[in-house]
CSV table of C-alpha atoms in Angstrom, one decimal:
chain,number,residue,atom,x,y,z
A,1,MET,CA,61.1,219.1,170.3
A,2,ASP,CA,64.4,217.7,171.3
A,3,GLN,CA,66.5,217.3,167.8
A,4,LYS,CA,70.1,216.1,168.6
A,5,ALA,CA,71.1,213.2,167.0
A,6,ILE,CA,71.1,209.6,167.7
A,7,ILE,CA,72.4,207.7,165.5
A,8,GLU,CA,74.8,208.6,163.0
A,9,PHE,CA,76.5,206.7,159.3
A,10,LYS,CA,79.1,207.9,157.9
A,11,GLU,CA,80.3,206.4,154.4
A,12,VAL,CA,79.1,203.0,156.4
A,13,SER,CA,78.5,200.2,153.5
A,14,PHE,CA,77.3,196.8,153.5
A,15,SER,CA,76.3,193.9,151.5
A,16,TYR,CA,75.2,190.2,152.6
A,17,PRO,CA,78.6,187.9,151.6
A,18,GLY,CA,78.2,187.4,147.8
A,19,SER,CA,76.1,189.6,146.9
A,20,ARG,CA,75.9,192.8,145.6
A,21,PRO,CA,76.5,195.7,147.4
A,22,LEU,CA,72.9,197.6,149.6
A,23,PHE,CA,74.9,200.7,150.7
A,24,LYS,CA,77.2,202.4,149.7
A,25,ALA,CA,79.1,205.5,151.6
A,26,LEU,CA,76.2,206.2,152.6
A,27,THR,CA,75.5,208.8,155.7
A,28,PHE,CA,72.7,209.9,157.6
A,29,GLU,CA,72.1,209.9,160.7
A,30,PHE,CA,68.6,209.9,162.9
A,31,LYS,CA,67.3,212.4,165.6
A,32,SER,CA,66.2,210.8,169.2
A,33,ASN,CA,62.3,211.3,170.5
A,34,ALA,CA,62.0,211.8,166.2
A,35,PHE,CA,59.1,208.7,165.0
A,36,TYR,CA,60.7,207.7,161.7
A,37,LEU,CA,58.7,205.4,159.3
A,38,ILE,CA,60.8,203.3,156.0
A,39,LYS,CA,60.3,202.5,153.2
A,40,GLY,CA,61.2,201.5,150.4
A,41,PRO,CA,60.6,198.8,147.5
A,42,SER,CA,61.7,195.2,148.8
A,43,GLY,CA,64.8,193.6,149.0
A,44,ALA,CA,65.9,197.5,148.9
A,45,GLY,CA,67.1,196.6,153.2
A,46,LYS,CA,65.1,198.4,155.6
A,47,SER,CA,65.1,195.3,157.5
A,48,SER,CA,69.0,195.7,157.0
A,49,LEU,CA,69.3,199.1,157.6
A,50,LEU,CA,67.9,197.2,161.5
A,51,ARG,CA,69.6,194.3,161.1
A,52,LEU,CA,72.7,196.9,160.8
A,53,LEU,CA,71.5,199.4,163.4
A,54,ASN,CA,71.2,196.5,166.3
A,55,ARG,CA,74.6,195.0,165.5
A,56,LEU,CA,73.0,191.9,163.4
A,57,GLU,CA,74.8,193.4,161.0
A,58,GLU,CA,78.5,194.6,160.6
A,59,PRO,CA,79.3,197.6,157.5
A,60,SER,CA,81.8,196.1,155.4
A,61,SER,CA,83.2,199.5,155.4
A,62,GLY,CA,82.4,203.0,157.6
A,63,GLU,CA,80.9,203.0,160.6
A,64,ILE,CA,77.5,203.7,163.0
A,65,PHE,CA,77.4,206.1,165.5
A,66,PHE,CA,74.8,205.5,169.3
A,67,ASN,CA,75.1,209.1,171.4
A,68,HIS,CA,78.6,209.5,169.1
A,69,LEU,CA,79.8,206.9,170.3
A,70,PRO,CA,80.7,203.8,167.7
A,71,LEU,CA,78.8,200.4,168.1
A,72,SER,CA,81.3,198.3,168.7
A,73,SER,CA,82.6,200.5,171.3
A,74,TYR,CA,78.9,198.7,173.5
A,75,HIS,CA,79.0,195.3,174.3
A,76,PRO,CA,76.3,194.0,171.7
A,77,PRO,CA,73.7,192.6,174.2
A,78,GLU,CA,73.9,195.6,176.7
A,79,LEU,CA,73.4,197.6,173.1
A,80,ARG,CA,71.1,195.8,171.4
A,81,ARG,CA,69.2,196.2,174.9
A,82,ARG,CA,69.2,199.5,174.4
A,83,ILE,CA,68.6,200.2,169.8
A,84,LEU,CA,66.1,197.5,170.4
A,85,TYR,CA,64.3,195.5,167.7
A,86,ILE,CA,61.8,193.6,166.8
A,87,GLN,CA,61.1,191.1,164.4
A,88,GLN,CA,58.9,191.6,161.2
A,89,THR,CA,57.3,187.8,162.8
A,90,PRO,CA,56.3,187.7,165.9
A,91,THR,CA,58.3,185.7,167.6
A,92,VAL,CA,57.5,184.2,171.1
A,93,ILE,CA,59.0,180.9,173.1
A,94,ASP,CA,57.3,177.5,174.2
A,95,GLY,CA,56.0,179.0,177.2
A,96,SER,CA,52.6,181.4,179.2
A,97,VAL,CA,53.1,184.4,177.8
A,98,ARG,CA,53.9,185.1,180.9
A,99,ASP,CA,57.2,183.0,180.7
A,100,ASN,CA,57.5,184.7,177.2
A,101,LEU,CA,57.3,188.5,179.2
A,102,LEU,CA,60.4,187.7,181.5
A,103,LEU,CA,61.8,185.6,178.9
A,104,PRO,CA,64.7,188.9,178.8
A,105,PHE,CA,65.4,189.0,182.9
A,106,ASP,CA,66.7,185.3,183.1
A,107,PHE,CA,69.2,186.3,180.9
A,108,LYS,CA,73.1,187.4,182.5
A,109,ASN,CA,73.7,191.4,180.9
A,110,ASN,CA,69.6,192.1,182.3
A,111,ASN,CA,70.7,191.8,185.4
A,112,ASP,CA,70.6,194.9,187.3
A,113,LEU,CA,66.6,195.3,185.9
A,114,THR,CA,64.1,195.1,188.4
A,115,ARG,CA,61.4,191.6,187.6
A,116,PRO,CA,58.2,193.4,186.8
A,117,ASP,CA,55.1,192.1,188.8
A,118,ASP,CA,52.3,190.8,187.7
A,119,ASP,CA,50.6,193.9,188.7
A,120,HIS,CA,52.8,195.5,186.0
A,121,LEU,CA,52.2,193.5,183.5
A,122,LEU,CA,48.8,193.1,183.6
A,123,THR,CA,48.3,196.8,183.2
A,124,ARG,CA,51.1,196.5,179.7
A,125,LEU,CA,48.6,193.9,179.0
A,126,LYS,CA,45.5,196.6,179.3
A,127,ASP,CA,47.7,199.4,177.7
A,128,PHE,CA,48.0,197.0,174.5
A,129,ARG,CA,44.5,196.1,174.7
A,130,LEU,CA,45.2,193.2,175.4
A,131,THR,CA,43.0,192.4,178.1
A,132,ASN,CA,41.4,189.4,177.3
A,133,VAL,CA,44.6,187.6,177.1
A,134,SER,CA,46.2,185.8,180.7
A,135,LEU,CA,49.5,185.9,181.7
A,136,GLU,CA,48.7,182.3,182.1
A,137,HIS,CA,47.8,182.2,178.0
A,138,ASN,CA,49.9,179.5,176.1
A,139,ALA,CA,51.6,182.5,173.7
A,140,GLN,CA,51.4,180.4,171.3
A,141,ASN,CA,48.0,180.1,170.3
A,142,LEU,CA,47.9,184.4,170.2
A,143,SER,CA,46.7,185.4,167.2
A,144,VAL,CA,50.2,187.5,165.2
A,145,GLY,CA,48.1,191.2,166.0
A,146,GLN,CA,48.1,190.0,170.1
A,147,LEU,CA,51.6,188.1,169.5
A,148,GLN,CA,53.2,191.5,168.1
A,149,ARG,CA,52.0,193.5,170.7
A,150,VAL,CA,52.9,190.6,173.6
A,151,CYS,CA,55.8,191.0,171.6
A,152,PHE,CA,56.5,194.9,171.6
A,153,ILE,CA,55.9,194.8,175.8
A,154,ARG,CA,58.3,192.2,176.0
A,155,GLY,CA,60.1,194.8,174.6
A,156,ILE,CA,59.9,198.3,176.2
A,157,LEU,CA,59.8,196.3,179.9
A,158,LEU,CA,64.3,196.9,178.9
A,159,PHE,CA,63.3,200.2,178.6
A,160,PRO,CA,65.4,201.2,175.4
A,161,GLU,CA,66.6,204.0,173.9
A,162,ILE,CA,65.5,203.1,170.9
A,163,ILE,CA,63.1,200.8,169.0
A,164,LEU,CA,63.4,199.7,165.7
A,165,LEU,CA,59.8,198.4,164.1
A,166,ASP,CA,60.2,195.8,161.4
A,167,GLU,CA,56.4,195.7,158.9
A,168,PRO,CA,55.2,194.9,162.2
A,169,THR,CA,51.6,194.9,160.3
A,170,SER,CA,53.0,192.7,157.2
A,171,ALA,CA,51.2,189.5,158.1
A,172,LEU,CA,48.0,191.3,160.4
A,173,ASP,CA,44.3,191.9,159.1
A,174,LYS,CA,43.0,195.7,159.0
A,175,GLU,CA,41.5,195.0,162.3
A,176,SER,CA,44.8,194.4,164.5
A,177,ARG,CA,46.8,196.3,161.3
A,178,LYS,CA,45.0,199.6,163.7
A,179,ILE,CA,46.1,198.0,166.5
A,180,VAL,CA,49.8,197.6,166.4
A,181,GLU,CA,50.1,200.6,164.0
A,182,SER,CA,48.6,202.8,167.2
A,183,SER,CA,50.7,201.6,169.7
A,184,ALA,CA,52.9,201.8,167.4
A,185,GLU,CA,52.9,205.1,168.3
A,186,ARG,CA,52.8,204.8,172.1
A,187,LEU,CA,56.1,203.2,171.8
A,188,CYS,CA,57.2,206.4,170.9
A,189,CYS,CA,54.6,209.4,173.3
A,190,GLU,CA,54.6,207.6,176.4
A,191,SER,CA,58.4,205.6,176.5
A,192,GLY,CA,60.0,208.8,174.6
A,193,SER,CA,62.3,206.0,173.1
A,194,THR,CA,62.7,207.0,169.1
A,195,VAL,CA,61.0,205.0,167.0
A,196,ILE,CA,62.4,203.8,163.6
A,197,MET,CA,59.1,201.4,161.4
A,198,VAL,CA,59.6,200.4,158.3
A,199,SER,CA,56.6,199.8,157.1
A,200,HIS,CA,54.8,198.8,153.3
A,201,ASN,CA,51.4,200.2,154.3
A,202,THR,CA,50.1,203.5,153.8
A,203,PHE,CA,50.3,204.3,158.0
A,204,VAL,CA,50.2,207.6,158.8
A,205,PRO,CA,50.0,208.1,162.5
A,206,LYS,CA,47.3,210.4,164.5
A,207,LYS,CA,49.6,211.9,167.3
A,208,VAL,CA,53.1,212.2,165.9
A,209,THR,CA,54.4,213.4,162.7
A,210,PRO,CA,57.1,211.3,161.7
A,211,ILE,CA,59.8,212.2,159.5
A,212,VAL,CA,59.8,209.5,156.5
A,213,LEU,CA,62.3,208.8,154.3
A,214,ASP,CA,63.3,205.9,152.0
A,215,ILE,CA,65.3,203.9,150.3
A,216,THR,CA,65.9,203.2,146.7
A,217,ASP,CA,69.6,202.4,145.6
A,218,GLY,CA,71.6,202.5,148.5
A,219,ARG,CA,70.2,205.7,149.3
A,220,ILE,CA,68.4,207.1,152.0
A,221,MET,CA,65.6,210.7,151.2
A,222,GLU,CA,63.8,212.2,153.6
A,223,ILE,CA,60.5,212.6,151.9
B,1,MET,CA,93.6,125.4,177.5
B,2,GLU,CA,94.1,126.5,174.2
B,3,PRO,CA,91.4,128.2,171.9
B,4,GLU,CA,90.6,126.1,169.5
B,5,ILE,CA,89.9,128.4,166.8
B,6,VAL,CA,88.0,127.6,163.5
B,7,ASN,CA,90.6,128.9,160.8
B,8,ILE,CA,88.5,130.3,158.1
B,9,GLY,CA,90.2,129.2,154.5
B,10,PHE,CA,90.5,131.8,151.6
B,11,GLY,CA,87.7,129.9,149.6
B,12,GLN,CA,85.3,129.9,152.9
B,13,LEU,CA,85.8,134.5,152.9
B,14,ALA,CA,85.1,134.0,148.2
B,15,ALA,CA,81.6,131.8,150.1
B,16,GLY,CA,80.9,135.0,152.1
B,17,LEU,CA,80.8,137.0,149.2
B,18,LEU,CA,77.2,134.8,147.9
B,19,PHE,CA,75.9,137.3,150.6
B,20,ILE,CA,77.0,140.7,148.6
B,21,LEU,CA,75.5,138.7,145.0
B,22,ILE,CA,72.6,138.2,146.6
B,23,ALA,CA,72.3,142.9,148.2
B,24,GLY,CA,73.4,143.8,144.2
B,25,ALA,CA,70.9,140.8,142.7
B,26,ALA,CA,68.3,142.9,145.0
B,27,SER,CA,69.7,146.6,144.1
B,28,VAL,CA,69.9,145.1,140.1
B,29,PHE,CA,65.6,144.1,141.2
B,30,HIS,CA,64.1,147.0,142.9
B,31,ALA,CA,66.4,149.3,140.3
B,32,LEU,CA,68.2,150.6,144.2
B,33,LYS,CA,70.7,151.9,142.3
B,34,LEU,CA,73.4,150.2,145.3
B,35,GLU,CA,75.9,148.0,143.6
B,36,ARG,CA,78.6,150.4,142.5
B,37,ASP,CA,78.5,151.2,146.2
B,38,LEU,CA,78.3,147.5,146.9
B,39,LEU,CA,81.0,147.2,145.3
B,40,ILE,CA,83.5,149.8,146.3
B,41,GLY,CA,81.8,148.6,149.7
B,42,THR,CA,83.2,145.1,150.3
B,43,VAL,CA,86.8,145.4,148.0
B,44,ARG,CA,87.5,149.0,150.8
B,45,THR,CA,86.3,146.1,153.1
B,46,PHE,CA,88.5,143.4,152.3
B,47,ALA,CA,90.8,146.2,151.2
B,48,GLN,CA,91.2,148.0,154.7
B,49,LEU,CA,91.0,145.0,157.3
B,50,PHE,CA,93.9,142.9,155.5
B,51,MET,CA,95.6,146.1,155.2
B,52,LEU,CA,95.2,146.7,159.3
B,53,GLY,CA,96.1,142.8,160.2
B,54,TYR,CA,99.5,143.6,158.7
B,55,VAL,CA,99.9,146.7,160.3
B,56,LEU,CA,98.7,145.6,163.1
B,57,LYS,CA,101.4,142.6,162.8
B,58,PHE,CA,104.0,144.5,162.3
B,59,ILE,CA,103.2,147.3,164.8
B,60,PHE,CA,102.7,144.4,167.3
B,61,ASN,CA,106.0,142.7,166.7
B,62,LEU,CA,107.9,146.9,166.7
B,63,ASP,CA,106.4,147.3,170.5
B,64,ASN,CA,107.2,151.2,169.9
B,65,VAL,CA,105.3,154.2,171.9
B,66,TRP,CA,105.2,156.6,169.8
B,67,LEU,CA,104.5,154.5,166.2
B,68,VAL,CA,101.4,153.4,168.8
B,69,LEU,CA,101.2,157.0,169.7
B,70,LEU,CA,101.6,157.8,166.1
B,71,ILE,CA,99.0,155.2,164.8
B,72,PHE,CA,96.6,156.3,167.4
B,73,LEU,CA,96.1,160.1,166.0
B,74,PHE,CA,96.1,158.6,162.3
B,75,MET,CA,92.5,156.8,163.3
B,76,THR,CA,91.1,160.5,164.2
B,77,PHE,CA,92.9,162.5,161.7
B,78,PHE,CA,90.7,160.2,159.5
B,79,ALA,CA,87.0,160.1,162.3
B,80,ALA,CA,87.6,163.2,162.4
B,81,TRP,CA,88.1,163.5,158.3
B,82,THR,CA,84.7,161.1,158.1
B,83,ILE,CA,83.2,164.1,160.3
B,84,TYR,CA,84.1,166.7,157.7
B,85,SER,CA,82.8,164.9,154.8
B,86,ARG,CA,79.5,163.2,155.9
B,87,VAL,CA,78.4,166.9,157.7
B,88,GLU,CA,77.6,169.0,154.4
B,89,GLU,CA,79.0,172.7,156.0
B,90,LYS,CA,80.0,175.2,153.7
B,91,GLN,CA,80.6,177.6,156.2
B,92,ILE,CA,81.8,177.0,159.1
B,93,SER,CA,85.6,175.0,158.9
B,94,PHE,CA,84.9,173.1,161.5
B,95,PHE,CA,87.4,169.8,161.1
B,96,PHE,CA,90.5,171.7,163.6
B,97,PRO,CA,88.0,171.9,166.3
B,98,VAL,CA,86.5,168.3,166.3
B,99,LEU,CA,90.0,166.8,165.3
B,100,PHE,CA,91.3,168.8,168.4
B,101,SER,CA,88.2,167.4,170.8
B,102,MET,CA,88.4,163.9,169.8
B,103,THR,CA,91.9,164.2,170.2
B,104,ILE,CA,91.6,165.0,173.9
B,105,SER,CA,88.9,162.7,175.0
B,106,PHE,CA,90.3,159.5,172.9
B,107,PHE,CA,93.3,160.0,174.1
B,108,LEU,CA,92.0,160.9,177.5
B,109,VAL,CA,89.5,158.3,177.4
B,110,SER,CA,91.5,155.2,176.2
B,111,PHE,CA,94.6,155.8,177.9
B,112,MET,CA,92.2,155.8,181.9
B,113,VAL,CA,91.2,152.3,180.1
B,114,THR,CA,94.5,150.6,179.5
B,115,ALA,CA,95.7,151.8,182.2
B,116,VAL,CA,93.9,152.1,185.7
B,117,VAL,CA,91.2,150.5,184.8
B,118,VAL,CA,93.0,147.4,182.8
B,119,GLY,CA,96.0,147.9,183.9
B,120,VAL,CA,98.5,147.2,181.4
B,121,LYS,CA,101.9,147.0,181.5
B,122,PRO,CA,103.1,149.3,179.9
B,123,TRP,CA,99.8,151.4,179.1
B,124,TRP,CA,100.4,152.2,175.3
B,125,LYS,CA,100.5,148.7,174.7
B,126,PRO,CA,100.1,147.6,170.9
B,127,GLN,CA,97.0,144.8,171.9
B,128,TYR,CA,95.5,147.3,174.2
B,129,PHE,CA,96.5,149.8,172.9
B,130,ILE,CA,94.9,150.5,170.0
B,131,PRO,CA,91.7,147.8,169.6
B,132,LEU,CA,90.4,149.3,172.7
B,133,GLY,CA,91.5,152.9,171.2
B,134,GLY,CA,89.3,152.7,167.7
B,135,MET,CA,86.3,151.5,169.0
B,136,VAL,CA,86.6,154.3,170.7
B,137,ILE,CA,86.9,156.6,167.9
B,138,GLY,CA,85.1,154.4,165.7
B,139,ASN,CA,81.9,155.0,168.0
B,140,SER,CA,82.9,158.5,169.2
B,141,MET,CA,82.7,158.9,165.6
B,142,ASN,CA,79.4,159.1,165.3
B,143,ALA,CA,78.0,160.9,168.3
B,144,ILE,CA,79.9,163.6,167.1
B,145,ALA,CA,78.8,163.1,164.0
B,146,ILE,CA,75.1,163.0,165.1
B,147,ALA,CA,75.5,165.8,166.8
B,148,LEU,CA,77.5,168.2,164.7
B,149,GLU,CA,74.8,167.3,161.7
B,150,ARG,CA,72.0,168.5,164.7
B,151,LEU,CA,73.3,171.6,165.7
B,152,LEU,CA,74.6,173.1,162.5
B,153,GLY,CA,70.8,171.8,160.7
B,154,ASP,CA,69.1,173.6,163.6
B,155,LEU,CA,71.4,176.4,165.0
B,156,ARG,CA,70.1,177.4,161.0
B,157,THR,CA,66.4,176.1,161.6
B,158,ASN,CA,65.9,178.9,164.9
B,159,ARG,CA,68.1,181.5,163.5
B,160,LYS,CA,64.6,183.6,164.4
B,161,GLU,CA,64.4,182.6,168.0
B,162,ILE,CA,67.7,182.2,168.0
B,163,GLU,CA,67.9,185.9,166.5
B,164,MET,CA,65.1,186.8,169.3
B,165,LYS,CA,67.0,186.2,172.5
B,166,LEU,CA,70.3,188.3,171.2
B,167,CYS,CA,68.4,191.5,170.2
B,168,LEU,CA,66.4,190.9,174.1
B,169,GLY,CA,70.0,191.5,175.8
B,170,ALA,CA,71.6,187.1,175.7
B,171,ASP,CA,74.6,187.0,174.7
B,172,TYR,CA,75.9,184.0,171.8
B,173,LYS,CA,75.6,181.2,174.6
B,174,GLU,CA,72.8,182.2,175.8
B,175,ALA,CA,70.5,182.3,173.2
B,176,SER,CA,71.9,179.3,171.6
B,177,GLN,CA,71.6,176.9,175.6
B,178,GLU,CA,68.7,175.2,173.9
B,179,THR,CA,69.7,173.8,170.7
B,180,VAL,CA,73.3,173.4,172.4
B,181,ARG,CA,71.9,170.8,174.9
B,182,ASP,CA,69.3,168.9,172.1
B,183,ALA,CA,73.0,168.7,169.7
B,184,VAL,CA,75.1,166.8,172.9
B,185,LYS,CA,71.6,165.0,173.2
B,186,ALA,CA,71.0,163.5,169.8
B,187,GLY,CA,75.2,162.6,170.2
B,188,MET,CA,74.9,161.3,173.4
B,189,ILE,CA,71.5,159.0,173.4
B,190,PRO,CA,72.7,156.2,171.0
B,191,SER,CA,75.8,155.1,172.8
B,192,ILE,CA,73.6,155.2,175.9
B,193,ASN,CA,70.2,153.2,175.0
B,194,SER,CA,72.8,150.5,173.4
B,195,MET,CA,73.8,150.2,177.9
B,196,MET,CA,70.3,149.7,178.2
B,197,ALA,CA,70.0,146.8,175.1
B,198,VAL,CA,73.3,145.3,175.8
B,199,GLY,CA,72.9,141.6,176.4
B,200,MET,CA,69.6,141.6,176.5
B,201,VAL,CA,68.8,142.6,173.0
B,202,PHE,CA,72.1,142.2,170.6
B,203,ILE,CA,76.1,140.3,172.0
B,204,PRO,CA,78.6,142.8,171.3
B,205,GLY,CA,81.1,142.8,169.2
B,206,MET,CA,83.5,142.5,170.6
B,207,MET,CA,82.6,140.1,173.1
B,208,THR,CA,80.9,137.6,170.3
B,209,GLY,CA,84.9,138.1,169.3
B,210,GLN,CA,86.5,137.6,172.0
B,211,ILE,CA,83.8,134.2,173.2
B,212,LEU,CA,84.7,132.4,169.5
B,213,ALA,CA,88.6,133.4,170.6
B,214,GLY,CA,87.5,131.1,173.3
B,215,ALA,CA,88.1,133.6,176.0
B,216,ASP,CA,85.6,133.2,178.9
B,217,PRO,CA,82.3,134.1,178.5
B,218,VAL,CA,82.7,136.0,181.9
B,219,LEU,CA,86.2,137.7,181.3
B,220,ALA,CA,85.0,138.7,177.8
B,221,ILE,CA,81.9,140.5,179.9
B,222,LYS,CA,83.8,141.9,182.0
B,223,TYR,CA,86.6,143.1,178.3
B,224,GLN,CA,82.5,144.5,177.6
B,225,ILE,CA,81.3,146.4,180.3
B,226,VAL,CA,84.9,148.9,180.3
B,227,ILE,CA,83.7,149.4,176.4
B,228,MET,CA,80.6,150.0,177.0
B,229,VAL,CA,81.1,152.6,179.9
B,230,MET,CA,84.4,153.9,178.3
B,231,LEU,CA,82.4,155.1,175.0
B,232,VAL,CA,80.0,156.3,177.0
B,233,GLY,CA,82.0,158.4,178.3
B,234,SER,CA,84.3,159.9,175.3
B,235,THR,CA,81.0,160.5,173.3
B,236,ALA,CA,79.9,162.7,176.4
B,237,ILE,CA,83.3,164.2,176.5
B,238,GLY,CA,83.9,164.7,173.1
B,239,THR,CA,80.6,165.7,172.3
B,240,LEU,CA,80.4,168.1,174.4
B,241,LEU,CA,83.5,169.6,173.8
B,242,ALA,CA,83.4,168.9,169.9
B,243,ILE,CA,79.8,170.9,169.8
B,244,SER,CA,81.3,174.5,171.9
B,245,LEU,CA,83.7,174.4,170.1
B,246,VAL,CA,82.1,174.8,166.5
B,247,ARG,CA,78.7,176.4,168.9
B,248,ARG,CA,81.9,179.3,168.1
B,249,LEU,CA,83.1,179.6,165.7
B,250,CYS,CA,79.5,180.0,163.9
B,251,PHE,CA,78.6,183.5,166.5
B,252,SER,CA,81.0,185.9,165.5
B,253,PRO,CA,82.7,188.0,168.6
B,254,SER,CA,80.1,190.5,168.6
B,255,HIS,CA,77.2,187.9,169.1
B,256,GLN,CA,75.9,187.6,165.2
B,257,LEU,CA,74.7,184.7,164.6
B,258,LEU,CA,77.4,184.3,160.8
B,259,LEU,CA,75.7,180.8,160.0
B,260,ARG,CA,73.0,182.1,156.4
B,261,PRO,CA,69.9,180.0,155.6
B,262,LYS,CA,72.1,177.3,153.0
B,263,ASN,CA,70.0,179.4,149.8
B,264,LYS,CA,71.1,182.9,150.8
C-alpha cells in the first residue's frame, strides 16, 4: 500500500465563532489510499474535522495541505470536487434519481467531466444494490438507506481523491446500515480513493484494514 | 376651472380621532395590547405629516436642485434604516449594500419618470421629483424588506441543500440560485399583484388625492399608470441589486456559507 501523506495538518486550531476551541495546534497527517475510521464523543469535532478538510470551514490558525499544497491554493469548487464530503443526512433536490445523479454536471466547474449516460448510471445503481430503483424514481420517495447510496454514487461520479463520510449510517436500521457500510468499503477498494469515515457504531470493515482514529479534547490519536 | 377643495378644519381633524378611539377600545376589550402602539402611531402620523407639509412648502419656495437631492437622499437613507431595523439579522450587516442599491435604483427610476416620461423642466422640479420619488422609495422599501427577509431566512433553512451543492463543486452563485430566485419573486409579487388589481379592486391613493384636488380623472389615471409602471421598475431593479449584494456577504470569498443557524 502506498503510504505517502495526502493530507497534512500543521498547527491547526479551530473554533466556531463564540464557542470554545475544538482543536488547538493540531498536527497530523492522513495517508493516501487508506480507510480511516474516526471515533470520539459527540461534540468532539468529528464533523468539523471533515468540514475543515473540504473547506466548508476555515481554521482559525495553522494550515492544511492537500498533496503538499495549502488548501487555500485550490479554487474551492475544484477542491471540494476532489475532496468530496457526503453529509450525514442524505440531501437531494426535488426531482428524479437521474436528476440528482446528474446535478453536479450542471455546475460550471464540472464542465470538464463527461456526463455519464443512463447505462453507466444503471450499472452504478446495481453496484450499490439499488436494482429496484429506476432512474425515473422520485428521489424524495426513497428510503434513507437508499438515498444515502444514491448520494455515494453522485459523489463517485466526480472521481474524488478523498471521500469524507459523516456518520452515513446514523439514521439507518441494521440491515441498511450493513449495505451502506459495505458500500463505503467499496468506495475505498474500487475507486482507490482515500476514505475518511466518521462512525459512532462498532463497524469493522471486512475488505480493508482501517486506521482507527479517536478525537477527544481536541486531539487526534491513532488507536 | 378653479378646483374646489373642501378645507378640513382642526375640529374636523380631531373628529377623525374618534376612529382611533374605537380601535383603542377594541384593543382594550380584546386585550390586544396595541394601545401604546396606537397612541404612538397616531401622534407620529400627526407630527410627521404636519412637519412634511411645512418642509414641502419651504422646499417648493426655495426651488434648489441640491436641496431636492439632499431631501431625496435623506428619504432613501431613512428607508434603508427602516429595513435595517425591521429585518432582524445579527450576523450580516447589510445596511450599506441596501442603501447603495436603493439610492442607485430609486434615483434612476425617479429621474426617468420626471425627466423623460412626465417631461418636467427642470427634471428636479421639487413639486414633481419629491412626491414621485417618495412613492418609489416607500413602495420599493417594502419589496426590498420582504425579499431580504426571505433571502436570509431561506439561506438558513436551506443550509443543507446549499452545502450539498457546494460539496459537489458548485460555486456560491450556483448553490444559492434558487434561494435568490424565490427571494426576488417574493419581493416583486405584491407590486405585480397590485398592477392586476388596480382600478378593479381599489382606487390608488395618489389618484384619489388628485381627483379630490379637482383634477380630471383621465389625467389622474395617466399619472397613476406612470406610477404603477415606475413602482414595478424600481422594485425590480432595487430588489435584484440589493439581493445580489447581500447574498455576496452571506458567503465568504472561499464559497463558504457564513450564515449560521440562529440558535448557534
